[in-house]
Tab-separated table of C-alpha atoms in Angstrom:
chain	number	residue	atom	x	y	z
Z	211	THR	CA	-11.256	4.779	-5.818
Z	212	PHE	CA	-7.487	5.878	-5.784
Z	213	GLY	CA	-7.342	6.782	-2.465
Z	214	PHE	CA	-6.427	10.520	-2.522
Z	215	ASP	CA	-9.704	11.891	-1.452
Z	216	PRO	CA	-11.098	11.841	1.842
Z	217	ALA	CA	-14.422	10.963	0.347
Z	218	ASP	CA	-12.919	7.829	-1.083
Z	219	ARG	CA	-13.812	6.068	2.369
Z	220	GLY	CA	-15.922	3.137	1.881
Z	221	GLY	CA	-14.636	2.353	-1.524
Z	222	TRP	CA	-12.933	-0.737	-0.072
Z	223	LEU	CA	-13.049	-3.507	2.690
Z	224	VAL	CA	-10.499	-5.378	4.718
Z	225	HIS	CA	-12.302	-8.529	6.194
Z	226	TYR	CA	-10.228	-10.357	8.867
Z	227	ILE	CA	-11.719	-13.466	9.927
Z	228	ALA	CA	-10.290	-14.098	13.598
Z	229	ASP	CA	-11.139	-17.846	13.796
Z	230	PRO	CA	-8.637	-20.212	12.737
Z	231	LYS	CA	-10.827	-22.581	12.464
Z	232	ALA	CA	-13.367	-20.899	9.969
Z	233	LYS	CA	-14.420	-23.048	6.831
Z	234	LEU	CA	-14.109	-20.407	3.654
Z	235	LYS	CA	-16.026	-21.852	0.649
Z	236	ARG	CA	-15.324	-20.987	-2.986
Z	237	VAL	CA	-18.335	-19.123	-4.841
Z	238	SER	CA	-18.903	-18.261	-8.107
Z	239	PRO	CA	-18.675	-14.510	-8.597
Z	240	PRO	CA	-21.762	-12.394	-9.157
Z	241	LYS	CA	-23.147	-12.331	-12.571
Z	242	ALA	CA	-22.745	-8.649	-12.643
Z	243	PHE	CA	-19.220	-8.570	-12.556
Z	244	ASP	CA	-17.609	-8.720	-16.221
Z	245	GLU	CA	-14.207	-10.071	-17.203
Z	246	TRP	CA	-12.518	-6.831	-16.097
Z	247	HIS	CA	-14.087	-7.457	-12.326
Z	248	THR	CA	-13.539	-11.490	-12.268
Z	249	TYR	CA	-10.202	-12.683	-11.286
Z	250	THR	CA	-8.620	-16.189	-11.568
Z	251	ALA	CA	-7.875	-17.541	-8.331
Z	252	CYS	CA	-3.840	-18.400	-7.580
Z	253	LYS	CA	-1.891	-20.074	-4.987
Z	254	LEU	CA	-0.033	-18.124	-2.502
Z	255	THR	CA	3.547	-18.908	-1.073
Z	256	PHE	CA	5.046	-16.873	1.592
Z	257	ARG	CA	8.724	-16.050	2.042
Z	258	LYS	CA	11.009	-13.483	3.655
Z	259	GLU	CA	12.238	-10.217	1.789
Z	260	LEU	CA	14.115	-7.621	2.792
Z	261	THR	CA	11.979	-3.999	2.213
Z	262	ILE	CA	13.560	-0.619	2.958
Z	263	PRO	CA	11.720	2.727	3.321
Z	264	PRO	CA	10.683	4.011	-0.369
Z	265	GLY	CA	12.754	7.112	-1.884
Z	266	MET	CA	10.942	10.330	-1.500
Z	267	SER	CA	9.269	9.106	1.535
Z	268	PHE	CA	9.069	11.038	4.924
Z	269	ALA	CA	10.492	7.995	6.303
Z	270	GLU	CA	13.579	8.010	4.146
Z	271	ALA	CA	13.891	11.683	4.458
Z	272	LYS	CA	14.375	10.877	8.431
Z	273	LEU	CA	17.599	9.079	7.455
Z	274	GLU	CA	19.173	12.112	6.795
Z	275	PHE	CA	21.569	10.959	3.959
Z	276	THR	CA	24.162	12.912	2.085
Z	277	GLU	CA	23.152	13.323	-1.643
Z	278	SER	CA	25.646	10.415	-2.429
Z	279	GLN	CA	24.440	8.186	0.077
Z	280	LYS	CA	20.921	9.063	-1.288
Z	281	HIS	CA	21.898	7.941	-4.760
Z	282	HIS	CA	23.267	4.550	-3.398
Z	283	TYR	CA	20.289	4.145	-1.553
Z	284	THR	CA	17.883	4.699	-4.274
Z	285	ASP	CA	20.131	2.405	-6.291
Z	286	LEU	CA	19.672	-0.170	-3.446
Z	287	GLY	CA	15.552	-0.120	-3.550
Z	288	SER	CA	15.740	-0.574	-7.350
Z	289	GLU	CA	17.951	-3.254	-7.113
Z	290	LEU	CA	15.559	-4.966	-4.368
Z	291	GLY	CA	12.691	-4.441	-6.523
Z	292	THR	CA	14.289	-6.006	-9.401
Z	293	GLU	CA	15.410	-9.193	-7.607
Z	294	ARG	CA	11.904	-9.646	-5.999
Z	295	GLN	CA	10.414	-9.552	-9.807
Z	296	VAL	CA	13.035	-11.891	-11.009
Z	297	LYS	CA	12.389	-14.321	-8.226
Z	298	GLY	CA	8.650	-13.786	-8.232
Z	299	GLY	CA	7.603	-11.733	-11.006
Z	300	ARG	CA	5.249	-9.429	-8.806
Z	301	LEU	CA	5.521	-7.297	-5.882
Z	302	HIS	CA	2.476	-8.449	-3.878
Z	303	GLN	CA	3.597	-7.983	-0.516
Z	304	LEU	CA	2.250	-8.648	3.374
Z	305	LEU	CA	3.644	-6.103	5.753
Z	306	GLY	CA	6.961	-4.097	5.310
Z	307	HIS	CA	7.937	-1.085	3.364
Z	308	PRO	CA	5.987	-0.502	0.094
Z	309	PHE	CA	7.319	-0.755	-3.483
Z	310	GLN	CA	5.912	2.750	-3.983
Z	311	ILE	CA	5.305	4.135	-7.436
Z	312	GLN	CA	4.310	7.728	-6.509
Z	313	THR	CA	4.082	9.740	-3.670
Z	314	ASP	CA	4.422	8.535	0.217
Z	315	MET	CA	1.334	6.686	1.236
Z	316	ALA	CA	1.676	6.893	5.033
Z	317	VAL	CA	1.664	10.666	4.418
Z	318	MET	CA	-1.403	10.470	2.337
Z	319	SER	CA	-3.066	8.026	4.651
Z	320	ASN	CA	-2.674	10.430	7.483
Z	321	PHE	CA	-3.892	13.654	5.573
Z	322	CYS	CA	-6.716	11.692	3.886
Z	323	THR	CA	-8.136	10.271	7.015
Z	324	ASN	CA	-7.660	13.479	8.681
Z	325	GLY	CA	-9.841	15.401	5.943
Z	326	ILE	CA	-7.012	16.846	3.781
Z	327	TYR	CA	-7.472	16.020	-0.135
Z	328	MET	CA	-4.326	15.226	-1.654
Z	329	GLY	CA	-5.652	15.166	-5.596
Z	330	ASP	CA	-4.191	18.380	-6.838
Z	331	GLY	CA	-3.288	21.521	-5.638
Z	332	ASP	CA	-0.875	21.856	-2.581
Z	333	PRO	CA	-2.087	20.033	0.573
Z	334	PHE	CA	0.945	21.162	2.754
Z	335	ASN	CA	-0.783	24.666	2.647
Z	336	ASP	CA	-3.249	23.418	5.222
Z	337	PRO	CA	-2.168	24.753	8.657
Z	338	ARG	CA	-2.200	20.979	10.067
Z	339	ALA	CA	0.318	19.499	7.604
Z	340	ARG	CA	3.339	19.701	9.674
Z	341	GLU	CA	1.944	18.025	12.251
Z	342	LEU	CA	0.276	15.436	10.056
Z	343	VAL	CA	3.575	14.596	8.241
Z	344	HIS	CA	5.030	13.756	11.513
Z	345	GLY	CA	2.119	11.925	12.384
Z	346	SER	CA	2.601	9.677	9.101
Z	347	THR	CA	5.154	7.583	10.975
Z	348	GLU	CA	2.388	5.670	12.879
Z	349	TRP	CA	1.148	4.240	9.625
Z	350	ARG	CA	2.032	0.702	8.458
Z	351	LEU	CA	1.768	-1.154	4.987
Z	352	LEU	CA	-0.504	-4.142	5.685
Z	353	PHE	CA	-1.172	-5.336	2.108
Z	354	GLN	CA	0.660	-4.687	-1.347
Z	355	LEU	CA	-1.354	-6.391	-4.480
Z	356	ASP	CA	0.467	-5.765	-7.691
Z	357	THR	CA	-1.105	-5.894	-11.281
Z	358	ASP	CA	-0.972	-9.583	-11.843
Z	359	SER	CA	-1.473	-11.073	-15.454
Z	360	GLU	CA	-1.902	-14.718	-14.427
Z	361	ALA	CA	-4.369	-13.543	-12.023
Z	362	LYS	CA	-5.891	-11.273	-14.522
Z	363	MET	CA	-5.680	-8.198	-12.252
Z	364	GLN	CA	-4.727	-5.156	-13.814
Z	365	TRP	CA	-4.752	-1.947	-11.572
Z	366	SER	CA	-4.850	1.173	-13.930
Z	367	ASP	CA	-1.790	1.579	-15.838
Z	368	ALA	CA	0.129	-1.603	-14.563
Z	369	GLY	CA	-0.366	0.031	-10.879
Z	370	MET	CA	-0.438	-1.558	-7.419
Z	371	LEU	CA	-3.305	-1.651	-4.595
Z	372	TYR	CA	-1.987	-0.772	-1.316
Z	373	PHE	CA	-3.655	-1.026	2.072
Z	374	TRP	CA	-2.379	1.059	5.351
Z	375	LEU	CA	-3.271	0.651	8.952
Z	376	LYS	CA	-2.040	2.604	11.941
Z	377	LYS	CA	0.543	0.804	13.885
Z	378	ASP	CA	-1.907	0.375	16.836
Z	379	ASP	CA	-4.923	-0.619	14.608
Z	380	LEU	CA	-2.916	-3.477	13.073
Z	381	LYS	CA	-1.686	-4.525	16.575
Z	382	ASN	CA	-5.215	-4.498	17.829
Z	383	LYS	CA	-6.620	-6.127	14.435
Z	384	THR	CA	-8.762	-2.744	13.965
Z	385	PHE	CA	-9.227	-2.822	10.114
Z	386	ASP	CA	-12.210	-0.536	9.480
Z	387	LYS	CA	-9.740	2.171	10.144
Z	388	GLY	CA	-7.358	1.797	7.532
Z	389	TRP	CA	-6.730	3.730	3.953
Z	390	PHE	CA	-6.206	2.434	0.536
Z	391	CYS	CA	-3.964	3.846	-1.949
Z	392	LEU	CA	-3.834	3.067	-5.779
Z	393	GLN	CA	-0.679	4.086	-7.505
Z	394	CYS	CA	0.349	3.467	-11.007
Z	395	SER	CA	3.062	4.673	-13.546
């Protein structure tokens, strides 16, 4: 599942555990999983990071930069990504703006959840495209998971996994309406 086809729905699951007293128990992976589908457990630490809307996204386009400002903004985005990689080595992230590798995933999420295929051709030929692009501002990054050699996770060609939700679904903790994207270089 890459997330560019409306038929990809159901290829992922975000499970939210509301009970703060829930006892999680470590279990062994199913025997059917091979070494490529078994990941090493890792410790998580959280820290605040500055994120900005990615270049070549609808959110960035709404900022209406001059050409010179756009170049400076692109440089800033690259510097932030590089700084984060130096600090932590990975670009795992909860909330904020994504570290985008390819196309605008908020637009992709809105198009795909409305039945528009994003794999090839021109999805903007759909008569609903203009309205759906504007509706993409409702989508929020829930979680971004980077390729991580320590955890033995490799997403295609050094890619990342992204989970998206609409703003109100995030607020209401409705995780079954989200969208998933895999992007790689």
